[in-house]
mmCIF file of C-alpha atoms in Angstrom:
data_model
loop_
_atom_site.group_PDB
_atom_site.id
_atom_site.type_symbol
_atom_site.label_atom_id
_atom_site.label_comp_id
_atom_site.label_asym_id
_atom_site.label_seq_id
_atom_site.Cartn_x
_atom_site.Cartn_y
_atom_site.Cartn_z
ATOM 1 C CA UNK A 1 146.167 230.763 37.968
ATOM 2 C CA UNK A 2 143.469 232.236 35.767
ATOM 3 C CA UNK A 3 145.229 232.708 32.566
ATOM 4 C CA UNK A 4 147.502 229.476 32.696
ATOM 5 C CA UNK A 5 144.960 226.890 31.455
ATOM 6 C CA UNK A 6 146.759 226.189 28.276
ATOM 7 C CA UNK A 7 150.242 225.907 29.575
ATOM 8 C CA UNK A 8 149.963 225.044 33.041
ATOM 9 C CA UNK A 9 151.086 221.509 34.076
ATOM 10 C CA UNK A 10 148.383 219.124 35.689
ATOM 11 C CA UNK A 11 148.404 218.600 39.396
ATOM 12 C CA UNK A 12 151.296 216.278 40.459
ATOM 13 C CA UNK A 13 151.260 212.888 41.258
ATOM 14 C CA UNK A 14 153.983 210.782 43.143
ATOM 15 C CA UNK A 15 154.095 207.520 41.520
ATOM 16 C CA UNK A 16 156.519 204.644 42.529
ATOM 17 C CA UNK A 17 158.356 202.870 39.714
ATOM 18 C CA UNK A 18 159.826 199.489 39.758
ATOM 19 C CA UNK A 19 162.852 200.272 41.463
ATOM 20 C CA UNK A 20 161.180 201.969 44.298
ATOM 21 C CA UNK A 21 162.205 205.450 43.548
ATOM 22 C CA UNK A 22 159.326 207.948 43.547
ATOM 23 C CA UNK A 23 158.914 209.888 40.337
ATOM 24 C CA UNK A 24 156.648 213.003 39.897
ATOM 25 C CA UNK A 25 154.508 212.728 36.881
ATOM 26 C CA UNK A 26 151.323 214.422 35.529
ATOM 27 C CA UNK A 27 148.267 212.515 34.924
ATOM 28 C CA UNK A 28 147.869 210.767 31.721
ATOM 29 C CA UNK A 29 151.607 210.494 31.132
ATOM 30 C CA UNK A 30 152.936 207.132 30.016
ATOM 31 C CA UNK A 31 156.062 206.329 32.026
ATOM 32 C CA UNK A 32 157.353 203.784 29.782
ATOM 33 C CA UNK A 33 156.963 205.539 26.572
ATOM 34 C CA UNK A 34 157.319 209.230 27.458
ATOM 35 C CA UNK A 35 161.259 210.314 27.349
ATOM 36 C CA UNK A 36 160.484 213.589 29.100
ATOM 37 C CA UNK A 37 159.352 212.100 32.414
ATOM 38 C CA UNK A 38 162.979 211.899 34.057
ATOM 39 C CA UNK A 39 163.777 215.460 32.989
ATOM 40 C CA UNK A 40 160.355 216.782 33.959
ATOM 41 C CA UNK A 41 160.083 215.112 37.410
ATOM 42 C CA UNK A 42 162.502 217.302 39.434
ATOM 43 C CA UNK A 43 161.135 220.459 37.713
ATOM 44 C CA UNK A 44 157.486 219.815 38.998
ATOM 45 C CA UNK A 45 158.669 218.391 42.331
ATOM 46 C CA UNK A 46 159.109 221.749 44.055
ATOM 47 C CA UNK A 47 160.036 220.006 47.414
ATOM 48 C CA UNK A 48 163.190 218.789 45.732
ATOM 49 C CA UNK A 49 166.140 220.653 47.432
ATOM 50 C CA UNK A 50 167.663 221.492 43.934
ATOM 51 C CA UNK A 51 164.499 223.491 42.870
ATOM 52 C CA UNK A 52 164.786 225.981 41.306
ATOM 53 C CA UNK A 53 167.063 224.799 38.664
ATOM 54 C CA UNK A 54 168.189 226.588 35.367
ATOM 55 C CA UNK A 55 167.384 223.755 33.045
ATOM 56 C CA UNK A 56 163.633 223.809 34.420
ATOM 57 C CA UNK A 57 163.085 227.090 32.759
ATOM 58 C CA UNK A 58 163.483 225.470 29.270
ATOM 59 C CA UNK A 59 161.921 222.042 30.273
ATOM 60 C CA UNK A 60 158.850 223.486 31.750
ATOM 61 C CA UNK A 61 158.631 226.151 28.942
ATOM 62 C CA UNK A 62 158.572 228.977 31.368
ATOM 63 C CA UNK A 63 159.321 231.581 28.565
ATOM 64 C CA UNK A 64 156.258 230.544 26.685
ATOM 65 C CA UNK A 65 153.979 230.583 29.826
ATOM 66 C CA UNK A 66 155.063 234.163 30.471
ATOM 67 C CA UNK A 67 154.600 235.359 26.890
ATOM 68 C CA UNK A 68 151.220 233.791 26.934
ATOM 69 C CA UNK A 69 150.446 235.774 30.058
ATOM 70 C CA UNK A 70 151.745 238.822 28.521
ATOM 71 C CA UNK A 71 149.422 238.637 25.631
ATOM 72 C CA UNK A 72 146.305 238.163 27.697
ATOM 73 C CA UNK A 73 147.193 240.282 30.755
ATOM 74 C CA UNK A 74 144.672 242.953 29.821
ATOM 75 C CA UNK A 75 141.900 240.634 30.732
ATOM 76 C CA UNK A 76 143.038 240.324 34.260
ATOM 77 C CA UNK A 77 145.278 243.365 35.043
ATOM 78 C CA UNK A 78 143.826 246.585 36.503
ATOM 79 C CA UNK A 79 144.267 249.835 34.439
ATOM 80 C CA UNK A 80 147.937 251.116 34.773
ATOM 81 C CA UNK A 81 148.787 248.057 37.060
ATOM 82 C CA UNK A 82 152.322 246.992 36.720
ATOM 83 C CA UNK A 83 152.698 243.607 34.896
ATOM 84 C CA UNK A 84 154.713 242.218 37.767
ATOM 85 C CA UNK A 85 152.049 243.290 40.375
ATOM 86 C CA UNK A 86 149.481 241.673 38.319
ATOM 87 C CA UNK A 87 151.349 238.563 37.703
ATOM 88 C CA UNK A 88 152.012 238.047 41.492
ATOM 89 C CA UNK A 89 148.464 238.666 42.298
ATOM 90 C CA UNK A 90 147.164 236.034 39.945
ATOM 91 C CA UNK A 91 149.746 233.543 40.877
ATOM 92 C CA UNK A 92 149.018 233.787 44.548
ATOM 93 C CA UNK A 93 145.460 234.094 44.104
ATOM 94 C CA UNK A 94 145.149 237.276 46.282
ATOM 95 C CA UNK A 95 143.763 240.442 44.934
ATOM 96 C CA UNK A 96 143.298 243.424 47.019
ATOM 97 C CA UNK A 97 140.350 243.022 49.481
ATOM 98 C CA UNK A 98 138.271 245.562 47.408
ATOM 99 C CA UNK A 99 139.288 244.241 44.049
ATOM 100 C CA UNK A 100 136.313 243.097 41.975
ATOM 101 C CA UNK A 101 135.517 242.126 38.449
ATOM 102 C CA UNK A 102 133.809 245.624 38.127
ATOM 103 C CA UNK A 103 136.228 247.879 40.427
ATOM 104 C CA UNK A 104 139.830 247.206 39.411
ATOM 105 C CA UNK A 105 141.554 250.221 40.569
ATOM 106 C CA UNK A 106 145.137 250.514 41.087
ATOM 107 C CA UNK A 107 144.765 251.187 44.908
ATOM 108 C CA UNK A 108 142.360 248.136 45.331
ATOM 109 C CA UNK A 109 144.583 245.736 43.554
ATOM 110 C CA UNK A 110 148.034 245.867 44.559
ATOM 111 C CA UNK A 111 148.912 243.575 47.597
ATOM 112 C CA UNK A 112 152.378 243.016 45.889
ATOM 113 C CA UNK A 113 155.075 245.457 44.669
ATOM 114 C CA UNK A 114 158.594 244.679 43.261
ATOM 115 C CA UNK A 115 158.988 247.927 41.537
ATOM 116 C CA UNK A 116 161.008 249.460 44.439
ATOM 117 C CA UNK A 117 164.151 248.544 45.937
ATOM 118 C CA UNK A 118 163.112 247.399 49.544
ATOM 119 C CA UNK A 119 163.409 243.986 51.371
ATOM 120 C CA UNK A 120 161.115 241.353 49.960
ATOM 121 C CA UNK A 121 158.017 241.926 52.218
ATOM 122 C CA UNK A 122 156.150 243.265 49.254
ATOM 123 C CA UNK A 123 158.152 241.111 46.762
ATOM 124 C CA UNK A 124 158.145 237.854 48.491
ATOM 125 C CA UNK A 125 159.747 234.559 47.378
ATOM 126 C CA UNK A 126 157.261 231.786 46.490
ATOM 127 C CA UNK A 127 157.044 228.970 48.896
ATOM 128 C CA UNK A 128 155.503 225.471 48.907
ATOM 129 C CA UNK A 129 153.197 223.922 51.146
ATOM 130 C CA UNK A 130 154.595 223.107 54.682
ATOM 131 C CA UNK A 131 157.692 225.020 53.945
ATOM 132 C CA UNK A 132 158.071 227.991 56.457
ATOM 133 C CA UNK A 133 154.873 229.561 55.505
ATOM 134 C CA UNK A 134 152.417 229.470 58.175
ATOM 135 C CA UNK A 135 149.882 231.777 56.217
ATOM 136 C CA UNK A 136 150.015 229.979 52.929
ATOM 137 C CA UNK A 137 150.171 233.530 51.268
ATOM 138 C CA UNK A 138 152.881 232.609 48.781
ATOM 139 C CA UNK A 139 152.027 229.170 47.655
ATOM 140 C CA UNK A 140 151.474 229.097 43.894
ATOM 141 C CA UNK A 141 149.038 226.409 42.639
ATOM 142 C CA UNK A 142 151.225 224.995 39.989
ATOM 143 C CA UNK A 143 154.962 224.745 38.969
ATOM 144 C CA UNK A 144 154.710 227.162 36.145
ATOM 145 C CA UNK A 145 153.185 229.639 38.417
ATOM 146 C CA UNK A 146 155.906 229.081 40.932
ATOM 147 C CA UNK A 147 158.764 229.655 38.590
ATOM 148 C CA UNK A 148 157.058 232.889 37.276
ATOM 149 C CA UNK A 149 156.991 234.264 40.786
ATOM 150 C CA UNK A 150 160.574 233.185 41.487
ATOM 151 C CA UNK A 151 161.866 234.773 38.526
ATOM 152 C CA UNK A 152 160.201 238.017 39.509
ATOM 153 C CA UNK A 153 161.327 237.817 43.222
ATOM 154 C CA UNK A 154 164.892 236.883 42.272
ATOM 155 C CA UNK A 155 165.294 239.593 39.716
ATOM 156 C CA UNK A 156 164.219 242.318 41.940
ATOM 157 C CA UNK A 157 166.260 240.827 45.078
ATOM 158 C CA UNK A 158 169.247 240.666 42.797
ATOM 159 C CA UNK A 159 169.245 244.380 41.990
ATOM 160 C CA UNK A 160 168.314 245.163 45.598
ATOM 161 C CA UNK A 161 171.314 243.326 46.982
ATOM 162 C CA UNK A 162 173.656 245.252 44.602
ATOM 163 C CA UNK A 163 172.046 248.369 45.562
ATOM 164 C CA UNK A 164 172.406 248.019 49.050
ATOM 165 C CA UNK A 165 176.061 246.690 49.173
ATOM 166 C CA UNK A 166 177.346 249.475 46.960
ATOM 167 C CA UNK A 167 175.527 251.831 49.469
ATOM 168 C CA UNK A 168 177.595 250.405 52.445
ATOM 169 C CA UNK A 169 180.123 252.794 53.955
ATOM 170 C CA UNK A 170 182.959 250.057 53.227
ATOM 171 C CA UNK A 171 182.031 250.180 49.464
ATOM 172 C CA UNK A 172 183.306 253.647 48.663
ATOM 173 C CA UNK A 173 187.021 252.415 48.097
ATOM 174 C CA UNK A 174 185.762 249.847 45.471
ATOM 175 C CA UNK A 175 183.475 252.567 43.840
ATOM 176 C CA UNK A 176 186.267 255.101 43.541
ATOM 177 C CA UNK A 177 188.932 252.481 42.490
ATOM 178 C CA UNK A 178 186.562 251.628 39.448
ATOM 179 C CA UNK A 179 186.107 255.193 38.195
ATOM 180 C CA UNK A 180 187.866 255.342 34.741
ATOM 181 C CA UNK A 181 190.021 258.310 35.126
ATOM 182 C CA UNK A 182 190.503 258.780 31.372
ATOM 183 C CA UNK A 183 187.125 259.839 30.619
ATOM 184 C CA UNK A 184 183.770 261.096 31.931
ATOM 185 C CA UNK A 185 181.858 258.323 33.729
ATOM 186 C CA UNK A 186 178.200 257.649 33.841
ATOM 187 C CA UNK A 187 176.373 255.736 36.589
ATOM 188 C CA UNK A 188 175.872 253.090 34.002
ATOM 189 C CA UNK A 189 179.483 252.715 32.974
ATOM 190 C CA UNK A 190 180.433 252.711 36.715
ATOM 191 C CA UNK A 191 178.044 250.022 37.619
ATOM 192 C CA UNK A 192 179.074 247.771 34.683
ATOM 193 C CA UNK A 193 182.586 247.966 35.799
ATOM 194 C CA UNK A 194 181.579 247.268 39.494
ATOM 195 C CA UNK A 195 179.121 244.536 38.891
ATOM 196 C CA UNK A 196 181.558 242.691 36.320
ATOM 197 C CA UNK A 197 184.445 243.095 38.793
ATOM 198 C CA UNK A 198 183.235 242.321 42.010
ATOM 199 C CA UNK A 199 180.175 239.835 41.200
ATOM 200 C CA UNK A 200 179.755 236.382 42.398
ATOM 201 C CA UNK A 201 177.221 235.214 39.670
ATOM 202 C CA UNK A 202 178.392 235.710 36.167
ATOM 203 C CA UNK A 203 175.063 234.967 34.392
ATOM 204 C CA UNK A 204 172.864 237.093 36.735
ATOM 205 C CA UNK A 205 175.179 239.750 36.798
ATOM 206 C CA UNK A 206 175.607 240.048 32.985
ATOM 207 C CA UNK A 207 171.685 240.113 32.744
ATOM 208 C CA UNK A 208 171.764 242.964 35.190
ATOM 209 C CA UNK A 209 174.303 244.754 33.003
ATOM 210 C CA UNK A 210 172.062 244.216 29.903
ATOM 211 C CA UNK A 211 169.105 245.710 31.718
ATOM 212 C CA UNK A 212 171.429 248.693 32.683
ATOM 213 C CA UNK A 213 172.555 248.992 28.964
ATOM 214 C CA UNK A 214 168.705 249.081 27.678
ATOM 215 C CA UNK A 215 167.895 252.313 26.011
ATOM 216 C CA UNK A 216 166.007 254.969 28.107
ATOM 217 C CA UNK A 217 164.276 258.238 27.442
ATOM 218 C CA UNK A 218 166.502 260.323 29.542
ATOM 219 C CA UNK A 219 170.015 261.412 28.985
ATOM 220 C CA UNK A 220 172.638 260.191 31.815
ATOM 221 C CA UNK A 221 174.710 262.705 33.478
ATOM 222 C CA UNK A 222 178.573 262.236 33.056
ATOM 223 C CA UNK A 223 181.214 263.050 35.748
ATOM 224 C CA UNK A 224 184.791 263.816 34.881
ATOM 225 C CA UNK A 225 187.059 264.140 33.046
ATOM 226 C CA UNK A 226 188.830 263.867 36.488
ATOM 227 C CA UNK A 227 192.332 263.020 34.962
ATOM 228 C CA UNK A 228 192.805 266.645 34.038
ATOM 229 C CA UNK A 229 192.460 267.773 37.548
ATOM 230 C CA UNK A 230 194.688 264.992 39.033
ATOM 231 C CA UNK A 231 191.659 263.560 41.093
ATOM 232 C CA UNK A 232 190.285 260.014 41.250
ATOM 233 C CA UNK A 233 186.868 261.277 40.586
ATOM 234 C CA UNK A 234 184.943 264.584 40.277
ATOM 235 C CA UNK A 235 182.379 263.168 42.983
ATOM 236 C CA UNK A 236 183.263 261.783 46.325
ATOM 237 C CA UNK A 237 182.394 258.118 47.251
ATOM 238 C CA UNK A 238 179.250 259.133 49.009
ATOM 239 C CA UNK A 239 178.117 261.067 46.187
ATOM 240 C CA UNK A 240 178.531 258.379 43.794
ATOM 241 C CA UNK A 241 176.655 256.041 46.205
ATOM 242 C CA UNK A 242 173.581 258.420 45.692
ATOM 243 C CA UNK A 243 174.089 258.228 41.739
ATOM 244 C CA UNK A 244 174.654 254.529 41.741
ATOM 245 C CA UNK A 245 171.519 253.749 43.836
ATOM 246 C CA UNK A 246 169.423 255.829 41.873
ATOM 247 C CA UNK A 247 170.342 254.300 38.627
ATOM 248 C CA UNK A 248 169.639 250.780 40.120
ATOM 249 C CA UNK A 249 166.278 252.125 41.271
ATOM 250 C CA UNK A 250 165.587 252.927 37.741
ATOM 251 C CA UNK A 251 166.756 249.679 36.299
ATOM 252 C CA UNK A 252 164.466 247.890 38.758
ATOM 253 C CA UNK A 253 161.572 249.900 37.835
ATOM 254 C CA UNK A 254 162.310 249.290 34.349
ATOM 255 C CA UNK A 255 162.294 245.392 34.892
ATOM 256 C CA UNK A 256 159.173 245.445 37.005
ATOM 257 C CA UNK A 257 157.437 247.726 34.594
ATOM 258 C CA UNK A 258 158.369 246.714 31.146
ATOM 259 C CA UNK A 259 157.624 242.883 30.465
ATOM 260 C CA UNK A 260 160.055 242.619 27.556
ATOM 261 C CA UNK A 261 162.889 244.236 29.405
ATOM 262 C CA UNK A 262 162.517 241.782 32.281
ATOM 263 C CA UNK A 263 162.029 238.752 30.021
ATOM 264 C CA UNK A 264 165.201 239.231 28.250
ATOM 265 C CA UNK A 265 167.074 238.757 31.556
ATOM 266 C CA UNK A 266 165.576 235.274 32.063
ATOM 267 C CA UNK A 267 167.397 233.389 28.960
ATOM 268 C CA UNK A 268 168.929 229.908 30.056
ATOM 269 C CA UNK A 269 167.216 230.158 33.391
ATOM 270 C CA UNK A 270 169.581 232.817 34.685
ATOM 271 C CA UNK A 271 167.257 233.650 37.513
ATOM 272 C CA UNK A 272 165.791 230.253 38.058
ATOM 273 C CA UNK A 273 168.351 229.531 40.734
ATOM 274 C CA UNK A 274 168.904 229.721 44.351
ATOM 275 C CA UNK A 275 172.046 231.193 46.313
ATOM 276 C CA UNK A 276 172.552 234.440 44.175
ATOM 277 C CA UNK A 277 175.074 236.406 46.314
ATOM 278 C CA UNK A 278 173.264 238.737 49.057
ATOM 279 C CA UNK A 279 174.255 241.816 50.515
ATOM 280 C CA UNK A 280 176.566 240.585 53.003
ATOM 281 C CA UNK A 281 178.586 238.543 50.389
ATOM 282 C CA UNK A 282 178.644 241.508 48.075
ATOM 283 C CA UNK A 283 179.801 243.933 50.686
ATOM 284 C CA UNK A 284 182.594 241.810 51.850
ATOM 285 C CA UNK A 285 183.699 241.483 48.086
ATOM 286 C CA UNK A 286 183.792 245.140 47.540
ATOM 287 C CA UNK A 287 186.136 245.535 50.576
ATOM 288 C CA UNK A 288 188.667 243.793 48.491
#
């Protein structure tokens, strides 16, 4: 990765220690005197079934790595290019076919796009060599690059999963049940209630709620006060689904377009994990 020289970890080596158990270390580290070897080894070994792991966000200093990228991104990003697109382009080493040092237009330099709520074809999960990736398109060169790309992917995929699950026909009952009958409801208020009530992943769900709570330049519409009319809601379930989907689209666009809003979601390795609830799991939970 072009901007990672000062923070990236050197190419990993597999070294057999006296017990015969392989440990992954960086060149130049003294196994006998460096207390960080045992904690860093699983983090730099991306073939480890436990990767990614929340503690690796701290161990590898992923936040500092990302902040460094943000400080110098003007040197590598095209004008008006989203930070998330630029990051993935650098991580995977794949600028657009016509993207050159002298011609960095937006249309030429966007092979990846995580700003829309769509399946992960344009916002792929990073892989490692030999792991279900015949094209080698999404194999970052270094562990820090890999964690950076994973956090982008996992954030977008988490928001996409919620948006798609709430849009299922079977989810209208849960939506209407969560409408507060005592006061007007905004999409943010209703999404907060739904995510905290029906979510599977407390840390990631709270991070998503915090993103929804971030200030915006627009005033949200309120719907109600339905209690005065003896109704569950002034909007039907299907109408609420449209409103909620649009609000999650806005939230995802904010995360993928505003670096600080996204970085705030990552504290304590919130998205440095596998196994966040997918669409199917959330749909089933919303039926209850």
